[in-house]
mmCIF file of C-alpha atoms and ligand atoms in Angstrom:
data_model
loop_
_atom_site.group_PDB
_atom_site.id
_atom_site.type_symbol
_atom_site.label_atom_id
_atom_site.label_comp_id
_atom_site.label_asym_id
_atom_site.label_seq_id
_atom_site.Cartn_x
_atom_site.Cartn_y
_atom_site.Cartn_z
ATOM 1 C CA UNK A 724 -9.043 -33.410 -4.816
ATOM 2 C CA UNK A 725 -6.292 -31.498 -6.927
ATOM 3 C CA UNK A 726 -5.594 -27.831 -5.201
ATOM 4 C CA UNK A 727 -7.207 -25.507 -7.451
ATOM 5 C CA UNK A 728 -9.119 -27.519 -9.679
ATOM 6 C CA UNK A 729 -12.143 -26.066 -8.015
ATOM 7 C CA UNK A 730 -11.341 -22.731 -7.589
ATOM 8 C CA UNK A 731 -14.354 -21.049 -8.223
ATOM 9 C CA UNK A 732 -15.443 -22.259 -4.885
ATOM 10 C CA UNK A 733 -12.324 -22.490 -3.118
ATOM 11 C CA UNK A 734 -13.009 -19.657 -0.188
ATOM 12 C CA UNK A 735 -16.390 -21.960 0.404
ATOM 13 C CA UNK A 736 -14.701 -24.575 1.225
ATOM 14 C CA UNK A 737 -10.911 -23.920 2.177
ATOM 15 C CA UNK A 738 -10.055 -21.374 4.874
ATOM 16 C CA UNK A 739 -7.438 -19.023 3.591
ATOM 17 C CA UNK A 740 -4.185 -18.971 3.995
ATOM 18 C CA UNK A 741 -2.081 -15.846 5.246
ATOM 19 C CA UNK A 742 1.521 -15.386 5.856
ATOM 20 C CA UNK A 743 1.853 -13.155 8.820
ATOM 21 C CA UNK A 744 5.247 -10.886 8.982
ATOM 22 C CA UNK A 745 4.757 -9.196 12.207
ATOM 23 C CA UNK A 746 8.422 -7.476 11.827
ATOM 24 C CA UNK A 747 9.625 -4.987 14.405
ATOM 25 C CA UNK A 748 8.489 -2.905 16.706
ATOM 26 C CA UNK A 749 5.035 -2.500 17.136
ATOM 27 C CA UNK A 750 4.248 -4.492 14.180
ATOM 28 C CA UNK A 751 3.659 -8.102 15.369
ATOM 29 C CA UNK A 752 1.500 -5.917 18.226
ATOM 30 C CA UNK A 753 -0.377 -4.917 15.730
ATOM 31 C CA UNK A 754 -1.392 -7.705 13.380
ATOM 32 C CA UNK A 755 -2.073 -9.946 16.063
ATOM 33 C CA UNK A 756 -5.153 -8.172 17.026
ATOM 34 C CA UNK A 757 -5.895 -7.397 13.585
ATOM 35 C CA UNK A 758 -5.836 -11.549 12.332
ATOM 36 C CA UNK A 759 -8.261 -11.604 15.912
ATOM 37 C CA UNK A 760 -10.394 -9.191 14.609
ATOM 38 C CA UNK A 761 -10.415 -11.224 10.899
ATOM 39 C CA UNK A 762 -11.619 -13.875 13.078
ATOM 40 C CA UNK A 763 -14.109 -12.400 14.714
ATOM 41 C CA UNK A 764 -15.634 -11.186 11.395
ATOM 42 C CA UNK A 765 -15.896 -14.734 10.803
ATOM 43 C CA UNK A 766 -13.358 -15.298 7.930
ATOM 44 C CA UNK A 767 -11.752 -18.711 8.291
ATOM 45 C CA UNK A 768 -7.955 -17.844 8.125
ATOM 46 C CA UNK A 769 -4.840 -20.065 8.657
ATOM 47 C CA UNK A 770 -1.839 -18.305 9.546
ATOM 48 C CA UNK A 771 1.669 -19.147 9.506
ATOM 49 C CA UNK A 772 3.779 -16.554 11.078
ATOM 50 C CA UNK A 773 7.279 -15.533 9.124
ATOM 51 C CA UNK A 774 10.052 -13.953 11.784
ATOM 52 C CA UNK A 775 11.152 -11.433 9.500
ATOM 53 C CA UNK A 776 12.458 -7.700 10.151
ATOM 54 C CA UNK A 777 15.822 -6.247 11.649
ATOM 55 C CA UNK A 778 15.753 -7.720 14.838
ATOM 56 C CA UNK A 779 15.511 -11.235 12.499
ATOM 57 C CA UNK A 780 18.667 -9.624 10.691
ATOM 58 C CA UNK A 781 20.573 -8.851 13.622
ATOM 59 C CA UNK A 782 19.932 -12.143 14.940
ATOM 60 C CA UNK A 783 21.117 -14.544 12.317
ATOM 61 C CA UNK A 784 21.276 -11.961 9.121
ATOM 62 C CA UNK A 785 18.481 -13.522 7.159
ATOM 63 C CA UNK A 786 16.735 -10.766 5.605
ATOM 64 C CA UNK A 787 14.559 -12.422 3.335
ATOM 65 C CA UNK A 788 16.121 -15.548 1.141
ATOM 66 C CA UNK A 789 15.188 -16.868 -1.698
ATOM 67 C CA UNK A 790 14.121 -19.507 0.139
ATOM 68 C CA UNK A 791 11.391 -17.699 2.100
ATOM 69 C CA UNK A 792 10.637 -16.251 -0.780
ATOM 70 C CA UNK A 793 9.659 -19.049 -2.189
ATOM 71 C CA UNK A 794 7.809 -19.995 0.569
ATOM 72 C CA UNK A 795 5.730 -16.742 0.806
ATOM 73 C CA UNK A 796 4.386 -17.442 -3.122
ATOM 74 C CA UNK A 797 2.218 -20.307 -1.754
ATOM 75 C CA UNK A 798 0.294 -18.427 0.525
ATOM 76 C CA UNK A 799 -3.275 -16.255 -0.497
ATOM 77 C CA UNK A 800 -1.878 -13.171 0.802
ATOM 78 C CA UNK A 801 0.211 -11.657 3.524
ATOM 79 C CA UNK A 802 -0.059 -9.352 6.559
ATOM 80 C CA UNK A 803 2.714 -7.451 7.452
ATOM 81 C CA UNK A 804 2.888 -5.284 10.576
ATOM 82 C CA UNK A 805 6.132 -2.881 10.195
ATOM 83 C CA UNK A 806 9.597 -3.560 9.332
ATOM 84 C CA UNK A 807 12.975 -1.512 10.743
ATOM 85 C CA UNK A 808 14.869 -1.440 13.963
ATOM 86 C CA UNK A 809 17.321 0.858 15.381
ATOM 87 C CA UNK A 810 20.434 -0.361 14.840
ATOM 88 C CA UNK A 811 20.254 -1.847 11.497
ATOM 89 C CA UNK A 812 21.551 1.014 9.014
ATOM 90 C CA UNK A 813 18.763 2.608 6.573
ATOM 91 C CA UNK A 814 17.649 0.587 3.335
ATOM 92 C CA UNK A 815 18.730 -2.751 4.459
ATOM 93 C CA UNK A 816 15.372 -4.578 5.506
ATOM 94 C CA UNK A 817 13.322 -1.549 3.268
ATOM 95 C CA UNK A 818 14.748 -2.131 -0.026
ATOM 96 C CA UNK A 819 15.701 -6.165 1.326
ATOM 97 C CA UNK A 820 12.303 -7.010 3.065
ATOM 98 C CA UNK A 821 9.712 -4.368 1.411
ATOM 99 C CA UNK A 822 10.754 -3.612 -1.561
ATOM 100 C CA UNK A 823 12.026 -7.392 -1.920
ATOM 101 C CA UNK A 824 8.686 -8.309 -1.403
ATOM 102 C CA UNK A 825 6.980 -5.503 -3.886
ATOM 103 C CA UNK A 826 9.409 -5.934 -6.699
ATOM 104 C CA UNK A 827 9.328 -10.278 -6.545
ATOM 105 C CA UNK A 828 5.924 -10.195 -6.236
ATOM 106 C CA UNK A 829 5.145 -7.759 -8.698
ATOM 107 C CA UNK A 830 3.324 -6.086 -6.272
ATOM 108 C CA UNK A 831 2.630 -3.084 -8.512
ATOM 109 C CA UNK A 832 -0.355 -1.073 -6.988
ATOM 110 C CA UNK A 833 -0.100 0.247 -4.119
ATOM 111 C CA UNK A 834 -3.387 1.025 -2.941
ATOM 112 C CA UNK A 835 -4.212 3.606 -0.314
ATOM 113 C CA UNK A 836 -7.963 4.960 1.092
ATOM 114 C CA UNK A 837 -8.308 7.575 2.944
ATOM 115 C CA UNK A 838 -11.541 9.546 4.774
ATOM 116 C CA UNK A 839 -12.398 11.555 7.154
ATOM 117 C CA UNK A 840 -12.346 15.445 8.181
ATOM 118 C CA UNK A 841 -9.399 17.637 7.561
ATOM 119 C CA UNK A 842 -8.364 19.982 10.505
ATOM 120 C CA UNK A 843 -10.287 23.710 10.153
ATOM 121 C CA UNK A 844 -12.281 21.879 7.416
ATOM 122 C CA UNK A 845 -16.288 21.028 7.854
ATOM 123 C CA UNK A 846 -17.277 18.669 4.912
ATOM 124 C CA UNK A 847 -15.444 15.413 5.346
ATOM 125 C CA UNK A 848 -13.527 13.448 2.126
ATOM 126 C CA UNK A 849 -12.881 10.066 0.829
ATOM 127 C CA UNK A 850 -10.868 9.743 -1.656
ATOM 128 C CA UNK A 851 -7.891 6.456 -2.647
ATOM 129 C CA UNK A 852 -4.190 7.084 -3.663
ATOM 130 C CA UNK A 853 -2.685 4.260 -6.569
ATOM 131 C CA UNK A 854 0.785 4.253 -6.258
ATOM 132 C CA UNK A 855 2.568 2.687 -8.855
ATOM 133 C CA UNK A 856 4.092 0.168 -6.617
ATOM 134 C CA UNK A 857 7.750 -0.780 -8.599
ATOM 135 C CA UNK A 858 9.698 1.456 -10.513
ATOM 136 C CA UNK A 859 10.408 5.501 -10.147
ATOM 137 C CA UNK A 860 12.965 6.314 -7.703
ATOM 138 C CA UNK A 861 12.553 2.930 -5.982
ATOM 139 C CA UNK A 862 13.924 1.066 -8.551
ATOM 140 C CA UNK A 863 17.742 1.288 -7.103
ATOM 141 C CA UNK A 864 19.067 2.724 -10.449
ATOM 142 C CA UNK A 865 22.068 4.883 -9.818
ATOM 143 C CA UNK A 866 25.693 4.715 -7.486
ATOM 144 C CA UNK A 867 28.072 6.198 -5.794
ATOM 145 C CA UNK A 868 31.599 7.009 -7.481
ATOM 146 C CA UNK A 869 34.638 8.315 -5.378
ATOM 147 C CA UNK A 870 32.866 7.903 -2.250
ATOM 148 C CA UNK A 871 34.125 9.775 0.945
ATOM 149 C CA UNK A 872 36.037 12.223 -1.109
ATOM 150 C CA UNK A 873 35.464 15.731 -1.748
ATOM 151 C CA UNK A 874 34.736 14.300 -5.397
ATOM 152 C CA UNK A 875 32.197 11.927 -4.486
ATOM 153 C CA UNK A 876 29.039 11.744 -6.982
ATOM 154 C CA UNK A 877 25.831 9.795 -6.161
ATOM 155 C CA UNK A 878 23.065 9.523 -8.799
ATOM 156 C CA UNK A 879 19.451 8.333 -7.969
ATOM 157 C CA UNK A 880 17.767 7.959 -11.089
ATOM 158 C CA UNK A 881 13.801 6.985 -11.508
ATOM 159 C CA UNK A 882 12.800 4.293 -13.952
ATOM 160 C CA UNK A 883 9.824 4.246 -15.799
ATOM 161 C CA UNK A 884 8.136 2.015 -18.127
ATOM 162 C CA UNK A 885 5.324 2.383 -20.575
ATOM 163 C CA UNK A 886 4.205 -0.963 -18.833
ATOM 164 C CA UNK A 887 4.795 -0.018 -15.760
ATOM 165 C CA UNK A 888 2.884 3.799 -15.927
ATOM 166 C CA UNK A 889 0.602 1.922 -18.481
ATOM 167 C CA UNK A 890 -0.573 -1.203 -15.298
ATOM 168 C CA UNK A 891 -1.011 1.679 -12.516
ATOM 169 C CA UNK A 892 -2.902 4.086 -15.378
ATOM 170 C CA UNK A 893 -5.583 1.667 -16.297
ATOM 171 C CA UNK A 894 -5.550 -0.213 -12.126
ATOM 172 C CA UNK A 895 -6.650 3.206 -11.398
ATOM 173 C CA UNK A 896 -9.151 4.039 -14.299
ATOM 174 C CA UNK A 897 -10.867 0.757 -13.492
ATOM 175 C CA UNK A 898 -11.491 1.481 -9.996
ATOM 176 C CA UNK A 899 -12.497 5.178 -11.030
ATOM 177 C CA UNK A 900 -15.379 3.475 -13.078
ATOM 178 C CA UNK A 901 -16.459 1.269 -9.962
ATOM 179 C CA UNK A 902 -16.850 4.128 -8.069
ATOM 180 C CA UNK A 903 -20.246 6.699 -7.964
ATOM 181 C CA UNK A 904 -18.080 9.977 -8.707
ATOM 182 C CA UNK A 905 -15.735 8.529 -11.510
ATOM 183 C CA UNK A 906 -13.160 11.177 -11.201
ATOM 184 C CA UNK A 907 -9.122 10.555 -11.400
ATOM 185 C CA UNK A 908 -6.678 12.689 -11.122
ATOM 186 C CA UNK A 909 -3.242 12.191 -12.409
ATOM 187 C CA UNK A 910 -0.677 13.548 -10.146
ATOM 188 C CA UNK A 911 3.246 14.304 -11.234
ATOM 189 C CA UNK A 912 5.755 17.092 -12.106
ATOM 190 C CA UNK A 913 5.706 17.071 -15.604
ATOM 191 C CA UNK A 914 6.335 21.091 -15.840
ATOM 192 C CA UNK A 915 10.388 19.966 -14.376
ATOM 193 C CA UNK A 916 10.643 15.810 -14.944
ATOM 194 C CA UNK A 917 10.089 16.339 -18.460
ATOM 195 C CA UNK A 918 11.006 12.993 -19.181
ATOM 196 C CA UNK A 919 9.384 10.650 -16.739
ATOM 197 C CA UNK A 920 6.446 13.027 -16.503
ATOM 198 C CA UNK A 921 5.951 12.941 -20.427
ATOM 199 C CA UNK A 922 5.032 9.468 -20.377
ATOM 200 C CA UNK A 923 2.970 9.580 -17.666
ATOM 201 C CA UNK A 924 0.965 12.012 -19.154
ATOM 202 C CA UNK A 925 0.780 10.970 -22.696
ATOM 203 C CA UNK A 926 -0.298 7.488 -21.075
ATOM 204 C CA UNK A 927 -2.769 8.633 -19.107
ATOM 205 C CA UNK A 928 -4.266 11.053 -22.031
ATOM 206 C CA UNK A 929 -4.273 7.616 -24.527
ATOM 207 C CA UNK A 930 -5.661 5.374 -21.906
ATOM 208 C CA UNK A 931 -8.391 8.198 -20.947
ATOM 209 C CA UNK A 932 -9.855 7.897 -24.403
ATOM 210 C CA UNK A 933 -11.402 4.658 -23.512
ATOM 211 C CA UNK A 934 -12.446 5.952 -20.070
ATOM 212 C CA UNK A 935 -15.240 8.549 -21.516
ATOM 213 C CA UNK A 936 -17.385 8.304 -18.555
ATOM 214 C CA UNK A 937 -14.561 9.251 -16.130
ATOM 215 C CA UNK A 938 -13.577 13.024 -15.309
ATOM 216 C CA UNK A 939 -10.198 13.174 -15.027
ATOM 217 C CA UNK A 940 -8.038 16.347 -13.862
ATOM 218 C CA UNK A 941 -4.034 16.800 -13.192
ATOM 219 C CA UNK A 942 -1.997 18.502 -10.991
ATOM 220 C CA UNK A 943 1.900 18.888 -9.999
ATOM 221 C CA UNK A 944 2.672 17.377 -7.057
ATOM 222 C CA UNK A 945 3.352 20.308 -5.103
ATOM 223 C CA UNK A 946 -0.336 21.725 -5.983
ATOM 224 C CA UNK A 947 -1.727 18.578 -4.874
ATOM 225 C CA UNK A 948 0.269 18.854 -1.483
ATOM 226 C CA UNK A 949 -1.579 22.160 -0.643
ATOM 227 C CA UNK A 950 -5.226 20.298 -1.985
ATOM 228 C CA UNK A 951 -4.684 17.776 0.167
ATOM 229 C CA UNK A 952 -4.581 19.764 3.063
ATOM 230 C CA UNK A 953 -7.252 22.418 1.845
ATOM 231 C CA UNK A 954 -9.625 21.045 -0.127
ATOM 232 C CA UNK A 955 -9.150 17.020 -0.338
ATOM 233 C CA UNK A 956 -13.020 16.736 -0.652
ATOM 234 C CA UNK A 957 -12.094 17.663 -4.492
ATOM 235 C CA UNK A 958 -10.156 13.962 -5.225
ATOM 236 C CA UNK A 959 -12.357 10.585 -5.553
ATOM 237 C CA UNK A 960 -9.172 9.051 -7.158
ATOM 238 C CA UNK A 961 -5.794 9.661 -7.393
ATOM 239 C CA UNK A 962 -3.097 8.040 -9.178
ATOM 240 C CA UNK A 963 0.808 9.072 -9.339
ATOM 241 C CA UNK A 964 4.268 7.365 -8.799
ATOM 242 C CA UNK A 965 5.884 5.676 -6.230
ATOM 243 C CA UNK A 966 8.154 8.258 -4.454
ATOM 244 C CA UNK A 967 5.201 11.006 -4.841
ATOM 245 C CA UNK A 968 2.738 8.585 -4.040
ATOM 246 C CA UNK A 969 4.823 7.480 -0.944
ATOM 247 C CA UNK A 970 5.355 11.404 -0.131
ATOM 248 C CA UNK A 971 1.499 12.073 -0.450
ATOM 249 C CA UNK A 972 -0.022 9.387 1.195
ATOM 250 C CA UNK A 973 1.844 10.442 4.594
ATOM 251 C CA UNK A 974 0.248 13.426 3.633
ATOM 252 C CA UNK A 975 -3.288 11.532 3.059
ATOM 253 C CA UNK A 976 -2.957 10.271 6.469
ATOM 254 C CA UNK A 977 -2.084 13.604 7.979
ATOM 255 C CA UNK A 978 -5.469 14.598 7.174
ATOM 256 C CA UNK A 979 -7.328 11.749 7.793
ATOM 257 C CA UNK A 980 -7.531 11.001 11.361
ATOM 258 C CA UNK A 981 -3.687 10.762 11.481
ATOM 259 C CA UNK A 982 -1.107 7.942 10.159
ATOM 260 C CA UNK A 983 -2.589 5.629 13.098
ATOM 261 C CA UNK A 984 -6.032 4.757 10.846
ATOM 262 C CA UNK A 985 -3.908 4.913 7.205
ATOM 263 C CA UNK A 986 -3.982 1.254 5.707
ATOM 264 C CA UNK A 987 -2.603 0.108 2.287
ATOM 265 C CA UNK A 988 -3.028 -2.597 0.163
ATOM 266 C CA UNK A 989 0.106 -4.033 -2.404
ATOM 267 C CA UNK A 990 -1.362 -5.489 -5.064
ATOM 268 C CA UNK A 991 -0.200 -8.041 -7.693
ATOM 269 C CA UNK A 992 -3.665 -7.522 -9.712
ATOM 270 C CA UNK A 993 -2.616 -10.273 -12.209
ATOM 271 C CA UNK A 994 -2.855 -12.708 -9.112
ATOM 272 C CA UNK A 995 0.431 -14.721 -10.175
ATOM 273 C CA UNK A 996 1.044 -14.330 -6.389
ATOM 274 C CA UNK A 997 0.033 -13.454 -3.035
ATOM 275 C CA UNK A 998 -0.550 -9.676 -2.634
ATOM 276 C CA UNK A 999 0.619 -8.421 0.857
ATOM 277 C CA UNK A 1000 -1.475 -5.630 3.201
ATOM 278 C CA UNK A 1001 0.328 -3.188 5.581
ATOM 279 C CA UNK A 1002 -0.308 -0.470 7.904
ATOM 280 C CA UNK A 1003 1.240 2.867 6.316
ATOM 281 C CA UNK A 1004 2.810 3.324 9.897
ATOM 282 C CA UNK A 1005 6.028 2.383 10.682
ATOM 283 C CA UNK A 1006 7.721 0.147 13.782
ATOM 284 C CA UNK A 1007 7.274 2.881 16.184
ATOM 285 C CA UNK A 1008 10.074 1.473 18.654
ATOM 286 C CA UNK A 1009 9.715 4.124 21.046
ATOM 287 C CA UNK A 1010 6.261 2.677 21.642
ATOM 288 C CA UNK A 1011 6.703 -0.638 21.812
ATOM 289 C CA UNK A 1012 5.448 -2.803 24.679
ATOM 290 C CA UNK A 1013 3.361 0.108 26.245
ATOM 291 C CA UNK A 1014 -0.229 -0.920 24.429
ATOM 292 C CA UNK A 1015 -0.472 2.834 22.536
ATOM 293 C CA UNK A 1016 0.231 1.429 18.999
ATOM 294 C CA UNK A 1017 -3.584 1.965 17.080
ATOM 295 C CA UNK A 1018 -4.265 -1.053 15.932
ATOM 296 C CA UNK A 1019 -6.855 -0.037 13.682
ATOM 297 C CA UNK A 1020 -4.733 0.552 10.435
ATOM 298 C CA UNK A 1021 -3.516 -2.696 10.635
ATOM 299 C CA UNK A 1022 -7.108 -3.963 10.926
ATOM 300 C CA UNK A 1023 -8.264 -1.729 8.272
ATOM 301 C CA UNK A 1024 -5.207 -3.021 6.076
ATOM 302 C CA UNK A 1025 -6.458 -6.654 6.856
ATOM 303 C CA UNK A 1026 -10.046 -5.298 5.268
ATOM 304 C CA UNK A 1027 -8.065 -4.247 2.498
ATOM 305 C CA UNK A 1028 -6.896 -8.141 2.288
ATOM 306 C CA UNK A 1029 -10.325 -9.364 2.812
ATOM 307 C CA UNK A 1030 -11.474 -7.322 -0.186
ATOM 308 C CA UNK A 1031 -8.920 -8.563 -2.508
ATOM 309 C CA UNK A 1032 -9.855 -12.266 -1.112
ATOM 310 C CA UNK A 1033 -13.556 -12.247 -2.229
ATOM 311 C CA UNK A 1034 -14.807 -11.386 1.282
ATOM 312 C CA UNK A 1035 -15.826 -8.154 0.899
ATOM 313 C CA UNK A 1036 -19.151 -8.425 3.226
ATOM 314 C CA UNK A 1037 -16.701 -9.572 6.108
ATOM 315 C CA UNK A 1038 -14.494 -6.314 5.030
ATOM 316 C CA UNK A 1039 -17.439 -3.945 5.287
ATOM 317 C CA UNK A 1040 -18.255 -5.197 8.496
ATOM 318 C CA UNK A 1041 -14.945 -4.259 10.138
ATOM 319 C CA UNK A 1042 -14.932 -1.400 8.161
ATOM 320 C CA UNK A 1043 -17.703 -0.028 9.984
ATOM 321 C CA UNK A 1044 -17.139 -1.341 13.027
ATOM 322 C CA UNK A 1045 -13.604 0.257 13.340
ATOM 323 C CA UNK A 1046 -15.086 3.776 12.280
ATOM 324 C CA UNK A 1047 -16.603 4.246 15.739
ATOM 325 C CA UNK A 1048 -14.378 6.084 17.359
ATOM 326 C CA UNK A 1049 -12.115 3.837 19.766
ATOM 327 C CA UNK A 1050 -10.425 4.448 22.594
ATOM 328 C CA UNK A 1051 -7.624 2.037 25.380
ATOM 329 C CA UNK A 1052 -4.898 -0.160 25.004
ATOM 330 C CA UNK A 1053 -3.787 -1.529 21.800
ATOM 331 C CA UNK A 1054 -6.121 -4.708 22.549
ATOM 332 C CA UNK A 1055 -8.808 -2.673 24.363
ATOM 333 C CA UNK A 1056 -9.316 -1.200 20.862
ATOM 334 C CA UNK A 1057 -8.777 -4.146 18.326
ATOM 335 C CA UNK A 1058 -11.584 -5.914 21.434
ATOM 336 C CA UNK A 1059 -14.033 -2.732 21.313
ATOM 337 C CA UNK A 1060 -13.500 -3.722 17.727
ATOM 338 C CA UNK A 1061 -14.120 -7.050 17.722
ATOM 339 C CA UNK A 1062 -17.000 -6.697 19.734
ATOM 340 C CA UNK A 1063 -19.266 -4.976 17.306
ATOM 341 C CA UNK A 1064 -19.112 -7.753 14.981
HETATM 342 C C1 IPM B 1342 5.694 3.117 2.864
HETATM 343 C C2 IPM B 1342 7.018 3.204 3.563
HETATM 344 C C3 IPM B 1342 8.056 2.500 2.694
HETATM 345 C C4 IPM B 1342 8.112 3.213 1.373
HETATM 346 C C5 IPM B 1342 9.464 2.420 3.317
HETATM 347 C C6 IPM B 1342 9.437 1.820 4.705
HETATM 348 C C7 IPM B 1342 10.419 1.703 2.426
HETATM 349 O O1 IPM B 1342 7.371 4.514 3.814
HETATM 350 O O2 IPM B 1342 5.214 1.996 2.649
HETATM 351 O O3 IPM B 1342 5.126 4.163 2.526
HETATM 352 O O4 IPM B 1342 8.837 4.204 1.231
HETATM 353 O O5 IPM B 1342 7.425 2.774 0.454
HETATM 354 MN MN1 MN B 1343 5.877 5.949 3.194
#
């Protein structure tokens, strides 16, 4: 039988197959126990674990080749636990690993859920962050000129498209209609980027005329960074660019529970490749080894990648099952887990 030529039934038949980058740190801690708890759920997964990270780097200075690459495009999705270890200077396995990964992919949503109570509040929220997942400040546009002089100049500039705002615009007006409040809320700084900020607006306003159903709102970035701590019940979803929506989903975890339960999902919508799911937290070095990493953002992010593989009954299931609160050991809690499946 020719791969693919019966994909409509392909999960029935074929288990999936996942690339698993545990990276550094606490990461490989982490997705271990949540591919277990994938298992558990009942989703037949094959894994093939890629040693990729800094401590890969500083071993034999593969970051991530073309190569591996390559290698990673055959695969249904991938799991990645955290990347970065001291001793390897900052940006080297982010923008060589990561953003490798996000930009080759085309990984251009980055999607991010969040519930739960905010501290001093009583009424809890739920509410999902779309990221535009490859341009903005990420893109690496700019340089240094003169560099270690007192007439050294470094530029940073942020790169948008009208494809690029256009793809995260409509990603997040389409989940908006799937969802019972159908509210979106633009987030940017258009009163100061007057550029960047112009298109995103002007986008979002043309694209919103074929959204009627959905209530949409904006707000500055800054505003939004006071909402989200007192009064996040307002959002259902939100939708901004990369370095906000990197700045306010640390933010979206803050009041959630805490970065420990914050999961995220890079998406390549267009499915031309694998999209890859990833715990917002980072490597956590200073932790590693002593069983406190949570595991349950990883296992939430592997929900995320059950979702996105047609198994969303399995992904409810752990859903659930990881919202009772958990306490132990990294593996006490991906087993307590585990256990009510
Ligand atoms: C995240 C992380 C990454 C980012 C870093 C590690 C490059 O903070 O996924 O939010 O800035 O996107
Ligand atoms: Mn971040």
């Amino acid at each position: 039988m020719v791969g693919g030529a019966v994909c409509g039934y392909r999960h029935a038949l074929m288990a999936h197959r996942i690339a698993v980058i545990g990276g550094d740190g606490i990461g490989p801690e982490v997705t271990v126990e949540a591919v277990k708890v994938v298992r558990a759920a009942g989703v037949d997964i094959d894994t093939e674990d890629f040693d990729l990270g800094g401590g890969r780097y500083l071993h034999d200075g593969e970051i991530l080749s073309d190569s591996t690459l390559d290698e990673l495009r055959h695969f249904d999705a991938i799991l990645l636990g955290a990347v970065g270890t001291p001793g390897v200077p900052p940006g080297v396995i982010e923008r060589g690993l990561l953003l490798k990964m996000r930009f080759s992919l085309d990984l251009y949503i980055n999607q991010r859920p969040f519930s739960g109570t905010a501290p001093g509040k009583s009424e809890s929220h739920e509410f999902i962050v779309i990221r535009e997942n490859t341009e903005g400040s990420y893109a690496g546009e700019g340089g240094v000129l003169r560099k270690g002089t007192p007439f050294e100049v470094a530029t940073q500039g942020s790169v948008n498209t009208r494809m690029g705002v256009e793809r995260a615009i409509r990603y997040a007006f389409e989940l908006a209609a799937s969802r019972p409040r159908k509210h979106l809320t633009l987030v940017h700084k258009t009163n100061v980027l007057t550029f960047a900020g112009d298109l995103w607006e002007r986008t979002f306003n043309e694209v919103r005329t074929e959204y009627p159903q959905i209530a949409t709102a904006y707000n500055h970035v800054d505003a939004a960074c006071i909402y989200f701590v007192q009064d996040p019940q307002r959002y259902d979803v939100v939708v901004t660019d990369n370095l906000f929506g990197d700045i306010l989903t640390d933010l979206g975890g803050a009041v959630s529970g805490g970065i420990g339960l914050a999961s995220s999902a890079n998406l390549n919508p267009a499915r031309t490749g694998p999209s890859m799911f990833e715990p917002v937290h980072g490597s956590a070095p200073d932790i590693v080894g002593t069983g406190k990493a949570n595991p349950t953002a990883a296992i939430l992010s592997a929900a995320l990648m059950l979702d996105f593989l047609g198994e969303s009954a399995a992904a409810d299931r752990i859903r659930s099952a990881a919202s009772v609160p958990t306490s132990g050991t990294t593996t006490e809690i991906a087993d307590q887990i585990a256990a009510r499946l």
